[in-house]
């Protein structure tokens, strides 16, 4: 496994981050055992960074992770544990409440307390604001984050799904540097290439983390807009490149993301041990600029201007 420093944190993270959203499955004994095996496989394969959120399986993903931590008392200090909050599901705290985003002080502080309790740890290595609250007041949110930091509950902070202007706004009020921006990046959603997100990451030394990196290839992308012809062009190009690099098409996609100079860290969310291990092969591919643009051309259906 190759490693990378997250932002300016000094945290030495595996280049692939293991995503814990699906580790509980349907929460049956069989699926929970499968999730634990996936976590152990990732740890043994060199993944040292694990991504959570308070809404993943309603908090059960964090509780299951705590059980794996208990198996090895020294494991906690070897890992980077990230979690997120800020999405409030409908009917909470009161019946009839809509689903919304909430960066209010009480909500964030209580969310972090709940995360720490479920994970059974004292401090999060990194806490991310999950989706931008349209009503967030930058100074108030920054003050809340500093409160969490001063209390020893969170070491570092980042954001998820923030636009460059939203990140800049929060950073202007926060004394501590934001370390990551976790956004969707895949062959279907390449907005971060053109909307300034990856430019800002390079400029400020922020690490971009890609959720759903295999969207549009290994599984359907969110809000898929590809036509059958689009999918066929991409499949044809991926087949050619997979043959060239002696790997699987989905491994080519990971190499395509890794090629970007912003040093994207993809989140691997598979619970299949073989895939968790196989993802590492993409780190070794000597992926060329020309093939990067061939895949982009296949995606767009035309050469770059």
Short mmCIF file of C-alpha atoms in Angstrom, two decimals, residues 1 43 77 116 127 129 152 154 157 159 186 188 210 246 258 283 288:
data_model
loop_
_atom_site.label_atom_id
_atom_site.label_comp_id
_atom_site.label_asym_id
_atom_site.label_seq_id
_atom_site.Cartn_x
_atom_site.Cartn_y
_atom_site.Cartn_z
CA UNK A 1 0.00 0.00 0.00
CA UNK A 43 -6.15 -3.65 7.75
CA UNK A 77 -3.18 3.80 17.47
CA UNK A 116 -17.14 8.70 19.85
CA UNK A 127 -14.19 15.02 11.52
CA UNK A 129 -18.97 18.26 7.80
CA UNK A 152 -9.77 16.84 22.70
CA UNK A 154 -11.29 15.92 17.27
CA UNK A 157 -11.17 18.78 10.32
CA UNK A 159 -15.43 18.92 4.64
CA UNK A 186 -15.66 9.09 -11.07
CA UNK A 188 -19.50 9.87 -14.71
CA UNK A 210 -13.21 10.52 -3.91
CA UNK A 246 -3.03 -6.57 -17.62
CA UNK A 258 -4.72 8.39 -9.11
CA UNK A 283 -1.29 1.72 -7.49
CA UNK A 288 0.03 7.19 -19.26
#
